[in-house]
Structures are given as structure tokens and as C-alpha cells.
């Protein structure tokens, strides 16, 4: 079902095509202010300029040509030549009726289900998963859900850091202090592993012979030595188990394809860059000199592809991954979700890939950057004792606080609930709050992590939206009605302004989803759901539902039902389940 905006644009384009040269693609846009109506068309002004006529005369011509009287009230020309469009109520009602029977709530699937790869989460083995990875996980999952819902074939890839010098250090160190960990499963947890990694790194930095032993260990591992491979497997397994705990809590599905996967393809990348003449030797290393990147002295910056000791870099693996994803996976679009600090890395990799002919069309790849998560003191998020926050602890605390809030509320309302209910609600609300706090920010900005803010029942928060949904369910429960059953095949009427506002908001979902698909900004969907909930609450304050006279009653129940379904769908695209009661 085309959205209202699409329908209007189609009508305008049909009527005006051929009349004037070079019309802009968006002839109709949402009204800048409610007092101008619902939509507006502002093209008379630029057209007038290029044609040397008066904008008003052009606007009058447009109004006379375009056929929209089944959709809009008579078009109005305002000011110098703006055309204002106001939707007809019976049109709104008909659109809503169509929405009512559409399981996709107006969001049409794409015509061609192109394959999209989303590279997200991607923590590093033997290191703690940090808040940056949490952001990547939450944002990447949301984008995957939105694109999947639109019908794309999405491959969710976890590009874990499971290869490289850290394993040489770890294996060498563990051989000294804890050899069992290299041959036996389950003797370490990730906390131990991280501690060992830190100690190994210290040794590496200050002890020459340790450094040399570590290098040899890497060479051995890369050469496929069975004992090294087994040790490496064990270390990965241990980290994986911990990551899985987080993914389980957050309900994240991911296919792991770590850096090691691309290891066999790295020599081929070097050869390919050499073949196309991009490779230069610089101080023993093989590199590509970048265009548009220079060091402090203004010299062109090299991207190191192979180090002088023969080892490869993060960028080399990303080149191999990009080639594999384009050629073998046949991805049409590849999205990388990492912190903004990696913007240069991706720009450089994309540039080299393009110049080497690996990436024919640079619009196929996108780095989706995000800002930092800060503590309430405005500095990097830390525990009270100054350590990095473990994600598991962070999520547990959110759930714990959600439980506390709920228990307080139950006490105030003198409500009795079972421990199972309390546990379930706290779990959903706590995790939802963390996810929503992240997604509702424009991802490119930094944000301050605040349990109090994200758990508040008021404002642009998960609890507010979940509550709006639960409230609608309680209206049905109290009235002992099933919205869905009673509102099938009814005709809607929308006499009150607040119900008209709500109706218009309900009809915007498909526009919003398309915008998220284009901009990859989940906060647009959050803003929409927040606005919808507010409009629902205004409607519900002004319009009786179950006590309204019969024809209005079913129409209003249908509005309730559609709002609940839109909230449920929208939240599910954010990775948040709803609660029937809370
Ligand atoms: N492991 C990296 C990190 O922790 C993120 C990997 C992102 N994906 C990629 N293809 N480089 O920073």
C-alpha cells in the first residue's frame, strides 16, 4: 500500500510531467506547520524563477491541473505561491480501514529482495566486550530488523577479532603461568582471560625475549601448528561463551565469521594490489599510498597492507572481507556499524578497494558510525571504582533497577503480583530501557548513560512506550472486548481533532520505515513511536472509547487496535518485546 505521501507525489508527478522541465523528485512534502495543513507543495517558487513568471500564476496552474479531490480538500494557495494540502476525513477513514486489514501496517515489502550484509557487534576475543560493542550490537540489530521487515535478505555478520598478535602473546604467557588453559576446556572464564591478556601485554612491551617468543607463536599458529590451533580454539570458545550470554540477554542473532576466516585470502589481496600497481614498499612494509589522507607533515599517508615481518593488518583483513562479501556472498549493500573513531579506517579501506577494482560501486558500502557512551559525569563510562563497566553488570543493574521501580509502583497502587510477573516485567523493561536509550539518540552523537532517565515512565523512554501499549490492552481487558474481532470490516469515523491527529500518525509508519532504511538512523523510528504514543494519550483523554455511542465506539476501538499493533511492530523493529500488563 503506497503511503499518503507517495500517492500525492504520484498524482502531482503524473499531472505535471511534461509540463515543465526538470521537476524535483519530491513535489509534495509534509507541512512545515500544522496550521498550513497536512502537506505542501513548494515548487511554484523555483519554477517561477527559472521560467521568469510569477509564482502565484504557476501555483494556480498547478492547482488547476492536479487531480487530488478524492484525497484532499480543495487546494489552497498561500503567500507568494505555496500550495497547501489538507486531507479529507473520509479519505483518512478509508486509508485506516485498509491499514486495519494489512498485517504489515502499510509497510510494503521491497520489489527486489537484495542481499544486505550488516557487520555489527564484532567484539574481540580475550578482551572484554565494552559499551562500544553494546552500541554496535543494539544499533546493528535494529537496522537488521528494519531491513528484514522490508523484505531484504540480511546477513548479520559478527566480525569478531579472533586472529592476530594477541594470540601469540596469550599463548606464550599461558604456557608459562597456566599451561592447562591451553589444552583443557573451561578452566578459564573471560575475566581471567582478560587479566592474563593484560599481563601478557605488559610482558610483551618490556621483555624482548618474550616478545620474540610471542612472534614465533603467531607464526606457528598462522602456519597451522595443531597444538597452537587447539589452544587458540579453546581461548576463542571461552570468549564466545561470554559473548553469548550478552546476546541471549539482548535477544541478538548473529552469524560469527571472524577475522580468522579471511586469513587464507590475505596473500591474494597483497598479490591483487600488486598486480594493479597500487603496492609500494616503504621501510620494508607493503603499502598503498592514500589519496586525500596525509600525515602532520603533509606527506601522503600509507595504508600498510603487509608489515615488514610478513604479518597483516586490520585493514588487510577488511579488504579481504569486502572482496569476499561482494564476490562470494553477492551482497548488494554492506553496512558496517562501529564507533565513529573508525571512520578513517573504513574510508581508507573503501578507497583502496575502489582503486583496486574490488569495489566497483562505492555506494554499496557504508560505515554507520556512532558516538561515545558517557557516564553522568560527562566522562567515559566507568564503575564507581574507576574500572571499565562489564556489560553483563550494566544490563543486570538495569533489570535490578526496573524491578525496584516496579515494586515501588506496586506498593503505591496496592497491587499484588506474582514473583514470576515481577521478574518478567523487570527483565523486559530493564533491557528495553537500555536499548531504547541508545536507539533514541541520533547515533552520531555521544550520549550520557543514565539509569534514572532511561527507566522514567515519562518522556521519550521505553517504559513510556511499553506503558502506552499495556494501557491499550487494559482498555480491552476492562471492557471485555477483543479489538481485533470487533473492528473487522467496519467503517471509521473521525469527528474529533485528537482522533484525526492519531489517524494521521498511524498512517505514517511506512514513510518512517523507509526513512530509517535510507538514513540508517533508528532514532527516527523512536521519535515516531513516541509521537504516536503521545497522540494516543491525547486521544484517549479527549474521546471516550467503550462508552461512546455504537458507531463511534467501534471506530475508536479500531484506533486503539491500530495504535497497539503499530507500537508492537515498531518496538519489535527496535528489538523490544511488548508487555500485555506492567
Ligand atoms: N573488532 C573491531 C573492534 O572491536 C570491530 C570490527 C568491525 N568490523 C570490521 N569489519 N572491521 O573495534
Coordinates of C-alpha atoms and ligand atoms in Angstrom, one line a residue:
X1 CA 0.0 0.0 0.0
X2 CA 1.7 3.3 -1.1
X3 CA 1.9 5.8 1.7
X4 CA -0.2 9.0 1.5
X5 CA 2.9 11.0 0.6
X6 CA 3.7 8.5 -2.2
X7 CA 0.2 8.7 -3.5
X8 CA 0.2 12.5 -3.6
X9 CA 3.6 12.6 -5.2
X10 CA 2.4 10.2 -7.8
X11 CA -0.6 12.4 -8.6
X12 CA 1.5 15.5 -8.8
X13 CA 4.1 13.9 -11.0
X14 CA 1.5 12.4 -13.3
X15 CA -0.2 15.8 -13.8
X16 CA 2.9 17.9 -14.1
X17 CA 5.2 15.6 -16.1
X18 CA 5.9 17.0 -19.5
X19 CA 4.5 20.5 -18.5
X20 CA 7.7 21.8 -17.0
X21 CA 11.4 20.7 -17.4
X22 CA 13.3 19.1 -14.5
X23 CA 10.8 18.8 -11.7
X24 CA 12.4 17.9 -8.3
X25 CA 11.6 14.2 -7.2
X26 CA 9.7 15.3 -4.1
X27 CA 6.9 17.6 -5.3
X28 CA 4.9 17.2 -2.1
X29 CA 6.4 17.3 1.4
X30 CA 4.9 17.1 4.9
X31 CA 3.6 20.6 6.0
X32 CA 6.2 22.5 7.9
X33 CA 3.5 23.6 10.4
X34 CA 0.1 22.1 11.3
X35 CA -1.6 25.4 10.5
X36 CA -0.7 25.0 6.8
X37 CA -2.5 21.7 6.6
X38 CA -1.0 18.2 6.2
X39 CA 1.3 18.5 3.2
X40 CA 2.6 21.3 1.0
X41 CA 3.9 21.7 -2.5
X42 CA 6.5 24.5 -2.8
X43 CA 7.8 24.0 -6.3
X44 CA 6.0 27.1 -7.8
X45 CA 8.7 29.3 -6.5
X46 CA 11.8 27.7 -8.0
X47 CA 9.8 27.0 -11.2
X48 CA 8.7 30.6 -11.5
X49 CA 12.3 31.7 -11.1
X50 CA 13.6 29.6 -13.9
X51 CA 10.6 30.4 -16.2
X52 CA 10.5 34.1 -15.4
X53 CA 6.8 34.0 -14.4
X54 CA 5.0 34.9 -11.2
X55 CA 5.0 32.1 -8.7
X56 CA 1.3 32.6 -7.9
X57 CA 0.4 32.1 -11.6
X58 CA 2.4 28.9 -11.7
X59 CA 0.8 27.7 -8.4
X60 CA -2.7 28.4 -9.9
X61 CA -1.7 26.4 -13.0
X62 CA -0.6 23.5 -10.8
X63 CA -3.8 23.6 -8.7
X64 CA -5.9 23.6 -11.9
X65 CA -4.0 20.6 -13.4
X66 CA -3.5 18.2 -10.4
X67 CA -6.3 15.8 -9.6
X68 CA -6.5 15.1 -5.9
X69 CA -10.1 15.8 -4.9
X70 CA -10.6 12.3 -3.7
X71 CA -7.7 12.7 -1.3
X72 CA -7.6 16.4 -0.3
X73 CA -9.9 19.3 0.5
X74 CA -9.8 22.0 -2.3
X75 CA -6.1 23.1 -2.6
X76 CA -5.2 26.4 -1.2
X77 CA -2.5 28.8 -2.4
X78 CA -0.8 30.7 0.4
X79 CA 1.7 33.6 0.5
X80 CA 3.8 34.0 -2.7
X81 CA 2.8 30.6 -4.1
X82 CA 2.9 27.8 -1.6
X83 CA 0.2 25.2 -2.2
X84 CA -1.3 23.7 1.0
X85 CA -2.9 20.3 1.1
X86 CA -5.4 19.2 3.7
X87 CA -6.5 15.5 3.8
X88 CA -10.2 14.7 3.5
X89 CA -11.6 12.9 6.5
X90 CA -13.4 10.2 4.5
X91 CA -10.1 9.6 2.7
X92 CA -8.3 9.2 6.1
X93 CA -11.0 6.8 7.2
X94 CA -10.7 4.7 4.1
X95 CA -6.9 4.6 4.4
X96 CA -7.2 3.4 8.0
X97 CA -9.7 0.7 7.1
X98 CA -7.1 -0.6 4.6
X99 CA -4.5 -0.5 7.3
X100 CA -6.7 -2.4 9.6
X101 CA -6.6 -5.5 7.4
X102 CA -2.9 -5.2 6.5
X103 CA -0.6 -7.3 8.6
X104 CA 2.4 -5.1 7.5
X105 CA 0.5 -2.0 8.6
X106 CA 1.1 -0.2 5.3
X107 CA 4.8 -1.1 5.0
X108 CA 5.2 -2.6 1.6
X109 CA 8.0 -5.1 1.0
X110 CA 10.7 -4.1 -1.5
X111 CA 10.2 -5.4 -5.0
X112 CA 13.7 -7.0 -5.2
X113 CA 14.9 -8.7 -2.0
X114 CA 18.5 -7.6 -2.4
X115 CA 21.1 -9.1 -0.1
X116 CA 22.4 -6.8 2.6
X117 CA 25.3 -7.6 4.9
X118 CA 25.3 -5.9 8.3
X119 CA 28.6 -6.2 10.1
X120 CA 28.0 -5.4 13.7
X121 CA 28.8 -6.2 17.4
X122 CA 32.2 -7.7 16.5
X123 CA 33.9 -7.9 19.9
X124 CA 37.5 -9.1 20.3
X125 CA 38.5 -12.5 21.6
X126 CA 40.2 -12.5 25.0
X127 CA 39.2 -8.9 25.6
X128 CA 36.1 -7.7 27.4
X129 CA 33.1 -6.7 25.3
X130 CA 32.7 -3.0 26.0
X131 CA 30.0 -0.3 25.7
X132 CA 31.1 0.5 22.2
X133 CA 30.3 -3.1 21.3
X134 CA 27.0 -2.8 23.1
X135 CA 26.0 0.2 20.9
X136 CA 27.1 -1.6 17.8
X137 CA 25.1 -4.6 18.8
X138 CA 21.9 -2.7 19.5
X139 CA 22.1 -0.4 16.5
X140 CA 23.1 -3.2 14.1
X141 CA 20.4 -5.5 15.3
X142 CA 17.7 -2.7 14.9
X143 CA 18.9 -1.9 11.3
X144 CA 18.9 -5.7 10.5
X145 CA 15.3 -6.0 11.8
X146 CA 14.1 -3.0 9.8
X147 CA 15.7 -4.2 6.6
X148 CA 14.5 -7.7 7.2
X149 CA 11.0 -6.5 7.7
X150 CA 11.2 -4.6 4.4
X151 CA 12.0 -7.9 2.8
X152 CA 15.7 -7.7 2.2
X153 CA 17.8 -10.8 2.7
X154 CA 20.0 -9.7 5.5
X155 CA 23.2 -11.5 6.5
X156 CA 24.1 -10.4 10.1
X157 CA 27.9 -10.9 10.4
X158 CA 29.9 -10.9 13.6
X159 CA 33.4 -9.9 12.5
X160 CA 35.0 -10.9 15.8
X161 CA 38.7 -10.1 16.4
X162 CA 39.8 -13.7 16.6
X163 CA 43.2 -13.5 15.0
X164 CA 46.5 -11.6 15.3
X165 CA 49.3 -10.8 17.6
X166 CA 47.2 -11.0 20.8
X167 CA 47.2 -14.8 20.5
X168 CA 50.9 -15.1 20.3
X169 CA 51.2 -13.2 23.5
X170 CA 48.5 -15.1 25.2
X171 CA 49.7 -18.5 24.2
X172 CA 53.3 -17.7 25.2
X173 CA 52.2 -16.2 28.5
X174 CA 49.8 -19.0 29.4
X175 CA 52.4 -21.6 28.6
X176 CA 54.4 -20.1 31.4
X177 CA 51.8 -19.5 34.0
X178 CA 48.9 -21.7 33.2
X179 CA 49.6 -24.3 30.6
X180 CA 46.4 -26.2 31.4
X181 CA 44.4 -23.4 29.9
X182 CA 45.9 -24.3 26.5
X183 CA 44.8 -27.9 26.5
X184 CA 41.7 -28.1 28.6
X185 CA 38.3 -26.5 28.1
X186 CA 36.5 -24.5 30.8
X187 CA 39.5 -23.8 33.1
X188 CA 39.3 -20.0 32.5
X189 CA 36.5 -17.6 32.4
X190 CA 36.6 -14.4 30.3
X191 CA 37.5 -12.3 33.3
X192 CA 40.7 -14.4 33.9
X193 CA 41.4 -14.3 30.2
X194 CA 41.2 -10.6 30.1
X195 CA 43.5 -10.4 33.1
X196 CA 46.0 -12.7 31.6
X197 CA 45.9 -10.8 28.4
X198 CA 46.7 -7.6 30.2
X199 CA 49.7 -9.2 31.9
X200 CA 50.9 -10.8 28.7
X201 CA 50.7 -7.3 27.0
X202 CA 52.9 -5.9 29.8
X203 CA 55.5 -8.6 29.3
X204 CA 55.3 -8.1 25.6
X205 CA 56.1 -4.4 25.9
X206 CA 59.0 -4.7 28.3
X207 CA 60.6 -8.1 27.7
X208 CA 62.5 -8.6 24.4
X209 CA 62.7 -12.4 24.6
X210 CA 59.0 -12.7 25.5
X211 CA 58.3 -10.5 22.5
X212 CA 60.3 -12.7 20.2
X213 CA 58.7 -15.9 21.6
X214 CA 55.2 -14.3 21.0
X215 CA 56.1 -13.5 17.5
X216 CA 57.2 -17.1 16.9
X217 CA 54.0 -18.3 18.5
X218 CA 52.0 -16.2 16.0
X219 CA 53.9 -17.6 13.1
X220 CA 53.4 -21.1 14.4
X221 CA 49.6 -20.5 14.8
X222 CA 49.4 -19.0 11.3
X223 CA 51.4 -21.9 10.0
X224 CA 48.7 -24.3 11.2
X225 CA 50.6 -25.9 14.1
X226 CA 48.0 -28.3 15.7
X227 CA 48.8 -27.5 19.3
X228 CA 48.6 -23.8 18.7
X229 CA 45.4 -24.2 16.8
X230 CA 43.9 -26.2 19.6
X231 CA 45.0 -23.5 22.2
X232 CA 43.5 -20.8 20.0
X233 CA 40.3 -22.7 19.7
X234 CA 40.0 -23.0 23.4
X235 CA 40.6 -19.3 24.0
X236 CA 38.0 -18.4 21.4
X237 CA 35.5 -20.8 22.8
X238 CA 35.8 -19.3 26.2
X239 CA 35.2 -15.7 25.0
X240 CA 32.4 -16.9 22.7
X241 CA 30.5 -18.3 25.7
X242 CA 30.6 -15.0 27.4
X243 CA 29.5 -13.0 24.4
X244 CA 26.7 -15.5 24.0
X245 CA 25.4 -14.5 27.5
X246 CA 25.1 -10.9 26.4
X247 CA 23.5 -11.9 23.0
X248 CA 21.0 -14.1 24.9
X249 CA 20.0 -11.2 27.2
X250 CA 19.6 -8.8 24.3
X251 CA 17.9 -11.4 22.0
X252 CA 20.5 -10.9 19.3
X253 CA 21.0 -13.3 16.4
X254 CA 24.4 -13.2 14.6
X255 CA 26.5 -15.3 12.4
X256 CA 30.0 -15.4 13.5
X257 CA 32.6 -15.0 10.8
X258 CA 35.7 -13.7 12.5
X259 CA 38.8 -12.2 11.1
X260 CA 40.5 -15.7 11.0
X261 CA 38.0 -16.7 8.3
X262 CA 39.7 -14.4 5.9
X263 CA 43.2 -15.4 6.8
X264 CA 43.6 -17.7 3.7
X265 CA 42.7 -14.8 1.4
X266 CA 45.2 -12.3 2.7
X267 CA 48.2 -13.2 0.4
X268 CA 45.8 -13.0 -2.5
X269 CA 44.9 -9.4 -1.5
X270 CA 48.6 -8.5 -1.5
X271 CA 49.0 -10.1 -4.9
X272 CA 46.0 -8.3 -6.3
X273 CA 47.1 -4.9 -5.1
X274 CA 50.5 -5.6 -6.5
X275 CA 49.0 -6.7 -9.9
X276 CA 47.1 -3.5 -10.3
X277 CA 50.1 -1.4 -9.4
X278 CA 48.9 0.0 -6.1
X279 CA 51.5 -1.5 -3.9
X280 CA 54.7 0.3 -2.8
X281 CA 57.4 -0.9 -0.4
X282 CA 58.0 1.6 2.4
X283 CA 60.5 0.8 5.1
X284 CA 60.2 -2.9 4.4
X285 CA 56.3 -2.8 4.6
X286 CA 54.0 -3.3 1.6
X287 CA 51.6 -0.3 1.5
X288 CA 49.2 1.7 -0.6
X289 CA 49.6 5.4 -0.5
X290 CA 46.2 7.0 0.1
X291 CA 44.6 9.9 -1.7
X292 CA 43.3 12.7 0.5
X293 CA 45.0 11.4 3.7
X294 CA 48.2 13.0 4.8
X295 CA 50.3 13.0 8.0
X296 CA 51.2 16.0 10.1
X297 CA 53.9 17.0 7.7
X298 CA 51.6 16.9 4.8
X299 CA 53.0 13.8 3.4
X300 CA 50.6 11.2 1.8
X301 CA 49.7 8.6 4.3
X302 CA 50.4 4.9 3.6
X303 CA 47.9 2.1 4.4
X304 CA 50.0 -0.8 5.5
X305 CA 48.9 -4.0 3.9
X306 CA 51.7 -6.3 5.0
X307 CA 54.1 -5.4 7.7
X308 CA 57.9 -5.9 7.3
X309 CA 57.7 -9.1 9.4
X310 CA 55.2 -10.5 7.0
X311 CA 52.2 -10.0 9.3
X312 CA 48.9 -8.5 8.1
X313 CA 46.8 -5.7 9.5
X314 CA 43.2 -5.0 10.4
X315 CA 42.8 -3.2 7.1
X316 CA 44.1 -6.1 5.1
X317 CA 41.5 -8.4 6.6
X318 CA 38.8 -5.8 5.9
X319 CA 39.9 -5.7 2.2
X320 CA 39.7 -9.5 2.0
X321 CA 36.3 -9.4 3.8
X322 CA 35.0 -6.8 1.5
X323 CA 36.0 -8.8 -1.6
X324 CA 34.5 -12.0 -0.2
X325 CA 31.3 -10.3 0.7
X326 CA 30.9 -8.8 -2.7
X327 CA 32.0 -11.7 -4.8
X328 CA 31.1 -14.8 -2.8
X329 CA 28.2 -13.5 -0.7
X330 CA 27.0 -11.4 -3.6
X331 CA 26.0 -8.6 -1.2
X332 CA 24.4 -5.5 -2.9
X333 CA 24.8 -3.4 0.2
X334 CA 27.3 -3.7 3.1
X335 CA 26.8 -1.8 6.3
X336 CA 29.5 -1.5 9.0
X337 CA 28.3 -0.5 12.4
X338 CA 31.3 0.7 14.6
X339 CA 32.2 3.8 16.7
X340 CA 32.9 7.0 14.8
X341 CA 36.6 6.6 15.7
X342 CA 36.9 4.0 12.9
X343 CA 35.6 6.4 10.2
X344 CA 39.1 6.9 8.7
X345 CA 39.8 3.2 8.7
X346 CA 36.8 2.5 6.6
X347 CA 37.2 5.4 4.3
X348 CA 40.8 4.2 3.7
X349 CA 39.8 0.6 3.1
X350 CA 36.9 1.6 0.8
X351 CA 39.3 3.9 -1.2
X352 CA 41.9 1.2 -1.7
X353 CA 39.2 -1.4 -2.6
X354 CA 37.7 1.0 -5.1
X355 CA 41.1 1.9 -6.7
X356 CA 42.0 -1.8 -6.9
X357 CA 38.7 -2.6 -8.7
X358 CA 37.5 -4.8 -5.8
X359 CA 34.7 -2.4 -5.1
X360 CA 33.1 -1.3 -8.4
X361 CA 30.4 0.9 -6.8
X362 CA 31.3 2.8 -3.6
X363 CA 27.7 3.5 -2.9
X364 CA 27.4 -0.2 -2.0
X365 CA 29.4 0.2 1.3
X366 CA 28.5 2.4 4.2
X367 CA 30.2 3.0 7.5
X368 CA 27.5 3.6 10.1
X369 CA 29.3 5.5 12.9
X370 CA 28.1 6.1 16.4
X371 CA 29.3 8.3 19.2
X372 CA 30.5 7.5 22.7
X373 CA 28.6 6.4 25.8
X374 CA 29.5 8.7 28.7
X375 CA 28.9 8.5 32.4
X376 CA 26.8 11.0 34.2
X377 CA 30.0 13.0 35.0
X378 CA 30.3 13.5 31.2
X379 CA 33.5 11.4 31.1
X380 CA 34.0 7.9 29.7
X381 CA 31.6 5.4 31.4
X382 CA 33.4 3.8 34.4
X383 CA 32.3 1.9 37.5
X384 CA 32.5 3.8 40.9
X385 CA 35.9 2.3 41.5
X386 CA 37.1 3.6 38.1
X387 CA 37.1 0.3 36.1
X388 CA 35.6 -0.4 32.7
X389 CA 31.9 -1.4 33.1
X390 CA 31.2 -5.0 32.3
X391 CA 28.2 -5.3 30.0
X392 CA 26.7 -8.1 32.0
X393 CA 26.8 -6.0 35.1
X394 CA 25.4 -3.0 33.3
X395 CA 22.4 -5.0 32.0
X396 CA 21.9 -6.7 35.3
X397 CA 21.7 -3.4 37.1
X398 CA 19.2 -2.0 34.6
X399 CA 17.0 -5.0 35.3
X400 CA 17.5 -4.7 39.1
X401 CA 16.5 -1.0 39.0
X402 CA 13.5 -1.8 36.8
X403 CA 12.4 -4.3 39.4
X404 CA 12.9 -1.8 42.2
X405 CA 10.7 0.8 40.3
X406 CA 8.1 -1.8 39.7
X407 CA 8.0 -2.9 43.3
X408 CA 7.6 0.7 44.4
X409 CA 4.8 1.2 42.0
X410 CA 3.0 -2.0 43.1
X411 CA 3.2 -0.9 46.7
X412 CA 1.7 2.6 45.9
X413 CA -1.0 1.1 43.8
X414 CA -1.6 -1.6 46.4
X415 CA -1.3 -4.3 43.8
X416 CA -0.4 -7.9 44.3
X417 CA 1.6 -9.7 41.6
X418 CA 3.4 -13.0 41.5
X419 CA 7.2 -13.2 41.6
X420 CA 7.1 -14.5 38.1
X421 CA 5.3 -11.5 36.8
X422 CA 7.6 -9.1 38.6
X423 CA 10.7 -10.9 37.3
X424 CA 9.4 -11.0 33.7
X425 CA 8.3 -7.3 33.7
X426 CA 11.6 -6.2 35.2
X427 CA 13.6 -8.2 32.7
X428 CA 11.8 -6.8 29.7
X429 CA 11.7 -3.2 31.0
X430 CA 15.3 -3.1 32.1
X431 CA 16.7 -4.4 28.8
X432 CA 14.2 -2.4 26.8
X433 CA 15.3 0.8 28.6
X434 CA 19.0 0.2 27.8
X435 CA 18.2 -0.5 24.1
X436 CA 15.8 2.4 23.7
X437 CA 18.1 4.9 25.4
X438 CA 20.7 4.0 22.8
X439 CA 18.5 3.9 19.8
X440 CA 16.5 7.1 20.5
X441 CA 19.6 9.2 20.3
X442 CA 20.9 10.4 17.0
X443 CA 23.6 7.7 16.8
X444 CA 26.3 10.1 15.6
X445 CA 26.2 12.0 18.9
X446 CA 27.6 11.0 22.3
X447 CA 25.1 10.3 25.0
X448 CA 25.1 10.2 28.7
X449 CA 24.1 6.8 30.2
X450 CA 21.6 7.4 33.0
X451 CA 19.5 4.6 34.6
X452 CA 17.1 7.2 36.0
X453 CA 16.4 8.8 32.7
X454 CA 16.1 5.6 30.7
X455 CA 13.7 4.0 33.3
X456 CA 11.5 7.0 33.7
X457 CA 7.8 6.4 33.0
X458 CA 7.6 9.8 31.4
X459 CA 9.4 11.2 28.4
X460 CA 10.9 9.6 25.3
X461 CA 11.7 6.3 27.1
X462 CA 11.0 2.6 26.6
X463 CA 8.8 2.4 29.8
X464 CA 6.6 5.2 28.4
X465 CA 6.0 3.4 25.1
X466 CA 5.5 0.0 26.8
X467 CA 3.1 1.6 29.1
X468 CA 1.1 3.1 26.2
X469 CA 0.8 -0.4 24.7
X470 CA -0.2 -2.0 28.0
X471 CA -2.7 0.7 28.6
X472 CA -4.5 -0.1 25.4
X473 CA -4.6 -3.8 26.3
X474 CA -6.1 -2.9 29.6
X475 CA -8.8 -0.9 27.9
X476 CA -9.8 -4.1 26.1
X477 CA -9.5 -6.3 29.2
X478 CA -11.7 -4.0 31.3
X479 CA -14.3 -3.7 28.6
X480 CA -14.0 -7.5 28.0
X481 CA -13.7 -6.9 24.3
X482 CA -11.4 -8.1 21.6
X483 CA -10.4 -5.1 19.4
X484 CA -9.3 -7.2 16.6
X485 CA -12.6 -9.2 16.4
X486 CA -15.0 -6.3 16.9
X487 CA -13.3 -4.0 14.4
X488 CA -13.0 -6.2 11.4
X489 CA -14.6 -4.6 8.3
X490 CA -16.1 -1.6 9.9
X491 CA -16.3 1.9 8.7
X492 CA -14.3 4.5 10.6
X493 CA -15.4 8.0 11.5
X494 CA -13.1 10.6 12.9
X495 CA -15.1 13.6 14.2
X496 CA -12.7 14.8 16.9
X497 CA -9.4 16.6 16.2
X498 CA -7.4 14.3 18.5
X499 CA -8.6 11.2 16.7
X500 CA -7.7 12.8 13.4
X501 CA -4.2 13.5 14.7
X502 CA -3.9 10.0 15.8
X503 CA -5.2 8.7 12.5
X504 CA -2.6 10.7 10.5
X505 CA 0.2 9.5 12.8
X506 CA -0.9 5.8 12.3
X507 CA -0.7 6.3 8.5
X508 CA 3.0 7.5 8.7
X509 CA 4.6 4.2 9.6
X510 CA 5.7 3.3 6.1
X511 CA 7.3 6.7 5.5
X512 CA 9.2 6.4 8.7
X513 CA 10.5 2.9 7.9
X514 CA 11.6 4.0 4.5
X515 CA 13.5 6.8 6.1
X516 CA 15.3 4.5 8.5
X517 CA 16.2 2.3 5.6
X518 CA 17.7 5.2 3.8
X519 CA 19.4 7.1 6.6
X520 CA 20.1 4.2 8.9
X521 CA 19.0 6.3 11.8
X522 CA 16.9 4.3 14.3
X523 CA 16.1 7.4 16.3
X524 CA 13.6 8.4 13.6
X525 CA 11.6 5.3 14.4
X526 CA 11.8 6.1 18.1
X527 CA 10.7 9.7 17.6
X528 CA 7.8 8.4 15.6
X529 CA 6.7 5.9 18.2
X530 CA 7.0 8.5 21.0
X531 CA 4.9 10.9 19.0
X532 CA 2.3 8.2 18.3
X533 CA 2.0 7.3 22.0
X534 CA 1.6 10.9 22.9
X535 CA -1.1 11.3 20.3
X536 CA -2.8 8.2 21.5
X537 CA -2.8 9.5 25.1
X538 CA -4.3 12.8 23.9
X539 CA -7.0 11.0 22.0
X540 CA -7.8 8.8 25.0
X541 CA -8.0 11.8 27.3
X542 CA -10.4 13.5 25.0
X543 CA -12.5 10.7 23.5
X544 CA -14.5 8.1 25.3
X545 CA -13.9 4.7 23.7
X546 CA -16.0 2.0 25.3
X547 CA -18.6 4.5 26.5
X548 CA -19.0 6.2 23.1
X549 CA -22.2 5.6 21.1
X550 CA -22.1 2.5 19.0
X551 CA -20.7 3.7 15.6
X552 CA -18.0 5.8 17.2
X553 CA -17.3 3.0 19.7
X554 CA -16.1 0.5 17.0
X555 CA -14.3 3.2 15.1
X556 CA -12.4 4.2 18.3
X557 CA -11.7 0.6 19.2
X558 CA -10.2 0.3 15.8
X559 CA -7.9 3.3 16.5
X560 CA -6.9 1.6 19.8
X561 CA -6.2 -1.6 18.0
X562 CA -4.2 0.0 15.2
X563 CA -2.2 2.0 17.7
X564 CA -1.4 -1.1 19.7
X565 CA -0.4 -3.0 16.6
X566 CA 1.8 -0.2 15.4
X567 CA 3.5 0.1 18.7
X568 CA 4.1 -3.6 18.9
X569 CA 5.5 -3.7 15.4
X570 CA 7.6 -0.6 15.8
X571 CA 9.1 -1.8 19.1
X572 CA 9.8 -5.2 17.7
X573 CA 11.9 -3.5 15.0
X574 CA 13.8 -1.9 17.8
X575 CA 14.4 -5.3 19.3
X576 CA 11.9 -4.7 22.1
X577 CA 9.0 -7.0 23.0
X578 CA 5.8 -5.7 24.5
X579 CA 4.1 -6.5 27.8
X580 CA 0.4 -7.1 28.0
X581 CA 0.4 -5.8 31.6
X582 CA 3.1 -4.0 33.5
Ligands
LIG1 N1 36.6 -5.9 16.3 C1 36.5 -4.5 16.0 C2 36.6 -3.6 17.2 O1 36.4 -4.2 18.3 C3 35.3 -4.1 15.2 C4 35.2 -4.8 13.8 C5 34.2 -4.1 12.9 N2 34.1 -4.7 11.6 C6 35.0 -4.7 10.7 N3 34.7 -5.3 9.5 N4 36.2 -4.0 10.8 O2 36.8 -2.5 17.2

